[in-house]
Amino acid sequence: MTLSPARVPGTGPGSGPAVRRLSATLYGYAFLDDFVLLYPVYALLFSDTGLTVWQISSLFCLWSLTGVLLEIPSGAWADAVSRRLLLWFGPLLTAAGFTLWVLAPSYWAFAIGFVLWGAKGALGSGALEALVYEELDRLGATDRYAAVMGRARAAGLVAVMAAIPLAGPVYAFGGYPAVGLASVLACLLTAATATRFPEHREPADGPGEGLGEGPEDAPGGGWTRTLRAGLAEARGDRSVRGALLLVPAVTAVWGALDEYTPLLVRDTGVAESAVPNWLLLIWAGATVGGLLAGVGRRLGTGGFAGLLAVSAVALAAGAWVRTPAGIGLVALSFCGFQLASVLADARLQDRIGGTGRATLTSVAGVGTDLTIIAVYGAYGVIGSATTHGAAFALFAMPYLVTAALLAAVGKRAVGKRAAGKRASGKKAARAARTSGSRARP
């Protein structure tokens, strides 16, 4: 069975209560999903339980590996059944993992929790973007996608910035159990909010077959069919393949560098107690980048390339100077990279024409995850041999390469359009001459 959204005729783009309801639900979901008080302290929980650095690192690897292995199958499942189902079920897995962490802290409890957390991330990745885009498409408002998703990412960053200062007082009040309980409640609220997402997906074979009915929708049948359909679209459409590659090229490096920003800030010479304040500046820059997505959607390929180039230069310069003032440039670069990440996702959604939207978005997610893991490994080598500022500056280089490739593609596309216009003009002129000669007696 092929699933597609039923378009609502006569609905103006960006207008009406339906778009506002979808947007409000998305912003609430994004905020609650990242409003986890365990974020700033879970590494301390592991250490206080007696885990070694190697054991903690192995947990992070298990977390990433779970997401990589489940990303594409879960995306195909989201295309075959209900995306809203996956979005409310995923946070329940995380809630179970966090509960296990605080009730029975041990290496294996942490490992199970990370597997559940990784599964939650895989279930939501692809499903969320596909649901939002197709609901906006049904309402005739796909031009709002970049702006809406940019604000959703900004809401998530605001939640992280709110959770960090709250974690301290809650921990002082009740220790890890209190922090864990608050995190579990946030997960439950996230799941409850997900049930408010609208989802209007009907079988393309005709009305009468409801969502999730029939043998094609069984996990053993429908999801494998949508997986094959999604991958076939990527193989057959060059523009889709290009958009798939662009997402990890834009998102992965700065997403991995974010984990090392505390070390970069500390290397500038600021006091340990001041590091969180400078990190808030960097996250504020990324938040602004998400809010600018609606305006940034007007950028063409050349403008997108320029955005990446400017952001890369700002990152390299800000990191290289190794002064607190340079952190402002790093924040500016993260603003640009966040904006570019949202726009890359919007470009991918615009180019997907089949029913495997969640599948292909998950493929891009796997590419991002694998690239991030590679950056982690490379940073471990480079960061051990030089300063963090030099390492950050070096990792700005891939963005300059991507910007150069995009600029070349944009220039070639402009040349083709110009050649096409000249050919059309010559054809019209020949037609006019032919028509004139026939009209003469």
mmCIF file with all atom_site columns, N, CA and C in Angstrom, residues 389-431:
data_model
loop_
_atom_site.group_PDB
_atom_site.id
_atom_site.type_symbol
_atom_site.label_atom_id
_atom_site.label_alt_id
_atom_site.label_comp_id
_atom_site.label_asym_id
_atom_site.label_entity_id
_atom_site.label_seq_id
_atom_site.pdbx_PDB_ins_code
_atom_site.Cartn_x
_atom_site.Cartn_y
_atom_site.Cartn_z
_atom_site.occupancy
_atom_site.B_iso_or_equiv
_atom_site.pdbx_formal_charge
_atom_site.auth_seq_id
_atom_site.auth_comp_id
_atom_site.auth_asym_id
_atom_site.auth_atom_id
_atom_site.pdbx_PDB_model_num
ATOM 1   N N  . GLY A 1 389 ? 42.054 25.073 19.694  1.00 0.00 ? 389 GLY A N  1
ATOM 2   C CA . GLY A 1 389 ? 41.819 26.134 18.724  1.00 0.00 ? 389 GLY A CA 1
ATOM 3   C C  . GLY A 1 389 ? 42.289 25.743 17.336  1.00 0.00 ? 389 GLY A C  1
ATOM 4   N N  . ALA A 1 390 ? 43.475 25.136 17.250  1.00 0.00 ? 390 ALA A N  1
ATOM 5   C CA . ALA A 1 390 ? 43.995 24.702 15.950  1.00 0.00 ? 390 ALA A CA 1
ATOM 6   C C  . ALA A 1 390 ? 43.138 23.580 15.380  1.00 0.00 ? 390 ALA A C  1
ATOM 7   N N  . ALA A 1 391 ? 42.670 22.684 16.243  1.00 0.00 ? 391 ALA A N  1
ATOM 8   C CA . ALA A 1 391 ? 41.828 21.584 15.769  1.00 0.00 ? 391 ALA A CA 1
ATOM 9   C C  . ALA A 1 391 ? 40.515 22.122 15.194  1.00 0.00 ? 391 ALA A C  1
ATOM 10  N N  . PHE A 1 392 ? 39.874 23.058 15.898  1.00 0.00 ? 392 PHE A N  1
ATOM 11  C CA . PHE A 1 392 ? 38.633 23.655 15.397  1.00 0.00 ? 392 PHE A CA 1
ATOM 12  C C  . PHE A 1 392 ? 38.872 24.343 14.051  1.00 0.00 ? 392 PHE A C  1
ATOM 13  N N  . ALA A 1 393 ? 39.975 25.076 13.948  1.00 0.00 ? 393 ALA A N  1
ATOM 14  C CA . ALA A 1 393 ? 40.281 25.768 12.696  1.00 0.00 ? 393 ALA A CA 1
ATOM 15  C C  . ALA A 1 393 ? 40.467 24.772 11.557  1.00 0.00 ? 393 ALA A C  1
ATOM 16  N N  . LEU A 1 394 ? 41.115 23.645 11.836  1.00 0.00 ? 394 LEU A N  1
ATOM 17  C CA . LEU A 1 394 ? 41.321 22.636 10.800  1.00 0.00 ? 394 LEU A CA 1
ATOM 18  C C  . LEU A 1 394 ? 40.005 22.022 10.343  1.00 0.00 ? 394 LEU A C  1
ATOM 19  N N  . PHE A 1 395 ? 39.094 21.802 11.289  1.00 0.00 ? 395 PHE A N  1
ATOM 20  C CA . PHE A 1 395 ? 37.815 21.199 10.926  1.00 0.00 ? 395 PHE A CA 1
ATOM 21  C C  . PHE A 1 395 ? 36.872 22.182 10.226  1.00 0.00 ? 395 PHE A C  1
ATOM 22  N N  . ALA A 1 396 ? 37.284 23.431 10.098  1.00 0.00 ? 396 ALA A N  1
ATOM 23  C CA . ALA A 1 396 ? 36.512 24.366 9.274   1.00 0.00 ? 396 ALA A CA 1
ATOM 24  C C  . ALA A 1 396 ? 36.768 24.141 7.794   1.00 0.00 ? 396 ALA A C  1
ATOM 25  N N  . MET A 1 397 ? 37.872 23.470 7.458   1.00 0.00 ? 397 MET A N  1
ATOM 26  C CA . MET A 1 397 ? 38.244 23.288 6.056   1.00 0.00 ? 397 MET A CA 1
ATOM 27  C C  . MET A 1 397 ? 37.212 22.498 5.241   1.00 0.00 ? 397 MET A C  1
ATOM 28  N N  . PRO A 1 398 ? 36.631 21.404 5.776   1.00 0.00 ? 398 PRO A N  1
ATOM 29  C CA . PRO A 1 398 ? 35.625 20.696 4.978   1.00 0.00 ? 398 PRO A CA 1
ATOM 30  C C  . PRO A 1 398 ? 34.467 21.574 4.517   1.00 0.00 ? 398 PRO A C  1
ATOM 31  N N  . TYR A 1 399 ? 34.125 22.578 5.328   1.00 0.00 ? 399 TYR A N  1
ATOM 32  C CA . TYR A 1 399 ? 33.035 23.469 4.922   1.00 0.00 ? 399 TYR A CA 1
ATOM 33  C C  . TYR A 1 399 ? 33.443 24.350 3.746   1.00 0.00 ? 399 TYR A C  1
ATOM 34  N N  . LEU A 1 400 ? 34.707 24.742 3.715   1.00 0.00 ? 400 LEU A N  1
ATOM 35  C CA . LEU A 1 400 ? 35.168 25.522 2.556   1.00 0.00 ? 400 LEU A CA 1
ATOM 36  C C  . LEU A 1 400 ? 35.141 24.677 1.295   1.00 0.00 ? 400 LEU A C  1
ATOM 37  N N  . VAL A 1 401 ? 35.490 23.400 1.410   1.00 0.00 ? 401 VAL A N  1
ATOM 38  C CA . VAL A 1 401 ? 35.429 22.498 0.249   1.00 0.00 ? 401 VAL A CA 1
ATOM 39  C C  . VAL A 1 401 ? 33.987 22.343 -0.220  1.00 0.00 ? 401 VAL A C  1
ATOM 40  N N  . THR A 1 402 ? 33.065 22.113 0.735   1.00 0.00 ? 402 THR A N  1
ATOM 41  C CA . THR A 1 402 ? 31.649 21.982 0.376   1.00 0.00 ? 402 THR A CA 1
ATOM 42  C C  . THR A 1 402 ? 31.126 23.258 -0.275  1.00 0.00 ? 402 THR A C  1
ATOM 43  N N  . ALA A 1 403 ? 31.531 24.420 0.265   1.00 0.00 ? 403 ALA A N  1
ATOM 44  C CA . ALA A 1 403 ? 31.098 25.697 -0.305  1.00 0.00 ? 403 ALA A CA 1
ATOM 45  C C  . ALA A 1 403 ? 31.607 25.852 -1.735  1.00 0.00 ? 403 ALA A C  1
ATOM 46  N N  . ALA A 1 404 ? 32.854 25.456 -1.978  1.00 0.00 ? 404 ALA A N  1
ATOM 47  C CA . ALA A 1 404 ? 33.417 25.566 -3.330  1.00 0.00 ? 404 ALA A CA 1
ATOM 48  C C  . ALA A 1 404 ? 32.665 24.661 -4.304  1.00 0.00 ? 404 ALA A C  1
ATOM 49  N N  . LEU A 1 405 ? 32.336 23.435 -3.867  1.00 0.00 ? 405 LEU A N  1
ATOM 50  C CA . LEU A 1 405 ? 31.590 22.519 -4.737  1.00 0.00 ? 405 LEU A CA 1
ATOM 51  C C  . LEU A 1 405 ? 30.193 23.063 -5.040  1.00 0.00 ? 405 LEU A C  1
ATOM 52  N N  . LEU A 1 406 ? 29.531 23.599 -4.032  1.00 0.00 ? 406 LEU A N  1
ATOM 53  C CA . LEU A 1 406 ? 28.197 24.168 -4.250  1.00 0.00 ? 406 LEU A CA 1
ATOM 54  C C  . LEU A 1 406 ? 28.251 25.368 -5.176  1.00 0.00 ? 406 LEU A C  1
ATOM 55  N N  . ALA A 1 407 ? 29.286 26.215 -5.008  1.00 0.00 ? 407 ALA A N  1
ATOM 56  C CA . ALA A 1 407 ? 29.421 27.380 -5.883  1.00 0.00 ? 407 ALA A CA 1
ATOM 57  C C  . ALA A 1 407 ? 29.610 26.942 -7.325  1.00 0.00 ? 407 ALA A C  1
ATOM 58  N N  . ALA A 1 408 ? 30.386 25.878 -7.537  1.00 0.00 ? 408 ALA A N  1
ATOM 59  C CA . ALA A 1 408 ? 30.593 25.369 -8.890  1.00 0.00 ? 408 ALA A CA 1
ATOM 60  C C  . ALA A 1 408 ? 29.294 24.821 -9.471  1.00 0.00 ? 408 ALA A C  1
ATOM 61  N N  . VAL A 1 409 ? 28.530 24.097 -8.636  1.00 0.00 ? 409 VAL A N  1
ATOM 62  C CA . VAL A 1 409 ? 27.248 23.566 -9.094  1.00 0.00 ? 409 VAL A CA 1
ATOM 63  C C  . VAL A 1 409 ? 26.291 24.703 -9.440  1.00 0.00 ? 409 VAL A C  1
ATOM 64  N N  . GLY A 1 410 ? 26.249 25.725 -8.582  1.00 0.00 ? 410 GLY A N  1
ATOM 65  C CA . GLY A 1 410 ? 25.372 26.862 -8.852  1.00 0.00 ? 410 GLY A CA 1
ATOM 66  C C  . GLY A 1 410 ? 25.754 27.597 -10.120 1.00 0.00 ? 410 GLY A C  1
ATOM 67  N N  . LYS A 1 411 ? 27.050 27.771 -10.348 1.00 0.00 ? 411 LYS A N  1
ATOM 68  C CA . LYS A 1 411 ? 27.510 28.447 -11.551 1.00 0.00 ? 411 LYS A CA 1
ATOM 69  C C  . LYS A 1 411 ? 27.157 27.651 -12.793 1.00 0.00 ? 411 LYS A C  1
ATOM 70  N N  . ARG A 1 412 ? 27.317 26.326 -12.700 1.00 0.00 ? 412 ARG A N  1
ATOM 71  C CA . ARG A 1 412 ? 26.979 25.477 -13.840 1.00 0.00 ? 412 ARG A CA 1
ATOM 72  C C  . ARG A 1 412 ? 25.481 25.522 -14.130 1.00 0.00 ? 412 ARG A C  1
ATOM 73  N N  . ALA A 1 413 ? 24.659 25.557 -13.059 1.00 0.00 ? 413 ALA A N  1
ATOM 74  C CA . ALA A 1 413 ? 23.212 25.616 -13.255 1.00 0.00 ? 413 ALA A CA 1
ATOM 75  C C  . ALA A 1 413 ? 22.797 26.935 -13.902 1.00 0.00 ? 413 ALA A C  1
ATOM 76  N N  . VAL A 1 414 ? 23.442 28.038 -13.479 1.00 0.00 ? 414 VAL A N  1
ATOM 77  C CA . VAL A 1 414 ? 23.149 29.334 -14.098 1.00 0.00 ? 414 VAL A CA 1
ATOM 78  C C  . VAL A 1 414 ? 23.527 29.320 -15.574 1.00 0.00 ? 414 VAL A C  1
ATOM 79  N N  . GLY A 1 415 ? 24.672 28.705 -15.876 1.00 0.00 ? 415 GLY A N  1
ATOM 80  C CA . GLY A 1 415 ? 25.095 28.615 -17.263 1.00 0.00 ? 415 GLY A CA 1
ATOM 81  C C  . GLY A 1 415 ? 24.124 27.815 -18.109 1.00 0.00 ? 415 GLY A C  1
ATOM 82  N N  . LYS A 1 416 ? 23.607 26.723 -17.554 1.00 0.00 ? 416 LYS A N  1
ATOM 83  C CA . LYS A 1 416 ? 22.647 25.910 -18.298 1.00 0.00 ? 416 LYS A CA 1
ATOM 84  C C  . LYS A 1 416 ? 21.351 26.671 -18.540 1.00 0.00 ? 416 LYS A C  1
ATOM 85  N N  . ARG A 1 417 ? 20.905 27.424 -17.522 1.00 0.00 ? 417 ARG A N  1
ATOM 86  C CA . ARG A 1 417 ? 19.680 28.202 -17.706 1.00 0.00 ? 417 ARG A CA 1
ATOM 87  C C  . ARG A 1 417 ? 19.865 29.273 -18.773 1.00 0.00 ? 417 ARG A C  1
ATOM 88  N N  . ALA A 1 418 ? 21.034 29.926 -18.740 1.00 0.00 ? 418 ALA A N  1
ATOM 89  C CA . ALA A 1 418 ? 21.300 30.954 -19.740 1.00 0.00 ? 418 ALA A CA 1
ATOM 90  C C  . ALA A 1 418 ? 21.347 30.356 -21.132 1.00 0.00 ? 418 ALA A C  1
ATOM 91  N N  . ALA A 1 419 ? 21.993 29.175 -21.264 1.00 0.00 ? 419 ALA A N  1
ATOM 92  C CA . ALA A 1 419 ? 22.060 28.509 -22.565 1.00 0.00 ? 419 ALA A CA 1
ATOM 93  C C  . ALA A 1 419 ? 20.673 28.103 -23.039 1.00 0.00 ? 419 ALA A C  1
ATOM 94  N N  . GLY A 1 420 ? 19.846 27.647 -22.076 1.00 0.00 ? 420 GLY A N  1
ATOM 95  C CA . GLY A 1 420 ? 18.486 27.269 -22.433 1.00 0.00 ? 420 GLY A CA 1
ATOM 96  C C  . GLY A 1 420 ? 17.672 28.450 -22.909 1.00 0.00 ? 420 GLY A C  1
ATOM 97  N N  . LYS A 1 421 ? 17.857 29.621 -22.265 1.00 0.00 ? 421 LYS A N  1
ATOM 98  C CA . LYS A 1 421 ? 17.136 30.810 -22.706 1.00 0.00 ? 421 LYS A CA 1
ATOM 99  C C  . LYS A 1 421 ? 17.579 31.243 -24.092 1.00 0.00 ? 421 LYS A C  1
ATOM 100 N N  . ARG A 1 422 ? 18.917 31.168 -24.348 1.00 0.00 ? 422 ARG A N  1
ATOM 101 C CA . ARG A 1 422 ? 19.401 31.537 -25.689 1.00 0.00 ? 422 ARG A CA 1
ATOM 102 C C  . ARG A 1 422 ? 18.849 30.597 -26.741 1.00 0.00 ? 422 ARG A C  1
ATOM 103 N N  . ALA A 1 423 ? 18.805 29.297 -26.419 1.00 0.00 ? 423 ALA A N  1
ATOM 104 C CA . ALA A 1 423 ? 18.277 28.327 -27.381 1.00 0.00 ? 423 ALA A CA 1
ATOM 105 C C  . ALA A 1 423 ? 16.795 28.573 -27.633 1.00 0.00 ? 423 ALA A C  1
ATOM 106 N N  . SER A 1 424 ? 16.058 28.903 -26.572 1.00 0.00 ? 424 SER A N  1
ATOM 107 C CA . SER A 1 424 ? 14.633 29.184 -26.734 1.00 0.00 ? 424 SER A CA 1
ATOM 108 C C  . SER A 1 424 ? 14.421 30.431 -27.573 1.00 0.00 ? 424 SER A C  1
ATOM 109 N N  . GLY A 1 425 ? 15.274 31.446 -27.350 1.00 0.00 ? 425 GLY A N  1
ATOM 110 C CA . GLY A 1 425 ? 15.164 32.670 -28.138 1.00 0.00 ? 425 GLY A CA 1
ATOM 111 C C  . GLY A 1 425 ? 15.427 32.423 -29.610 1.00 0.00 ? 425 GLY A C  1
ATOM 112 N N  . LYS A 1 426 ? 16.462 31.631 -29.913 1.00 0.00 ? 426 LYS A N  1
ATOM 113 C CA . LYS A 1 426 ? 16.765 31.316 -31.313 1.00 0.00 ? 426 LYS A CA 1
ATOM 114 C C  . LYS A 1 426 ? 15.644 30.516 -31.947 1.00 0.00 ? 426 LYS A C  1
ATOM 115 N N  . LYS A 1 427 ? 15.081 29.593 -31.199 1.00 0.00 ? 427 LYS A N  1
ATOM 116 C CA . LYS A 1 427 ? 13.987 28.790 -31.728 1.00 0.00 ? 427 LYS A CA 1
ATOM 117 C C  . LYS A 1 427 ? 12.773 29.656 -32.024 1.00 0.00 ? 427 LYS A C  1
ATOM 118 N N  . ALA A 1 428 ? 12.490 30.604 -31.123 1.00 0.00 ? 428 ALA A N  1
ATOM 119 C CA . ALA A 1 428 ? 11.351 31.499 -31.329 1.00 0.00 ? 428 ALA A CA 1
ATOM 120 C C  . ALA A 1 428 ? 11.584 32.391 -32.537 1.00 0.00 ? 428 ALA A C  1
ATOM 121 N N  . ALA A 1 429 ? 12.848 32.849 -32.707 1.00 0.00 ? 429 ALA A N  1
ATOM 122 C CA . ALA A 1 429 ? 13.162 33.701 -33.854 1.00 0.00 ? 429 ALA A CA 1
ATOM 123 C C  . ALA A 1 429 ? 12.991 32.933 -35.156 1.00 0.00 ? 429 ALA A C  1
ATOM 124 N N  . ARG A 1 430 ? 13.441 31.684 -35.185 1.00 0.00 ? 430 ARG A N  1
ATOM 125 C CA . ARG A 1 430 ? 13.273 30.872 -36.404 1.00 0.00 ? 430 ARG A CA 1
ATOM 126 C C  . ARG A 1 430 ? 11.805 30.641 -36.698 1.00 0.00 ? 430 ARG A C  1
ATOM 127 N N  . ALA A 1 431 ? 11.031 30.400 -35.624 1.00 0.00 ? 431 ALA A N  1
ATOM 128 C CA . ALA A 1 431 ? 9.602  30.177 -35.832 1.00 0.00 ? 431 ALA A CA 1
ATOM 129 C C  . ALA A 1 431 ? 8.947  31.433 -36.394 1.00 0.00 ? 431 ALA A C  1
#
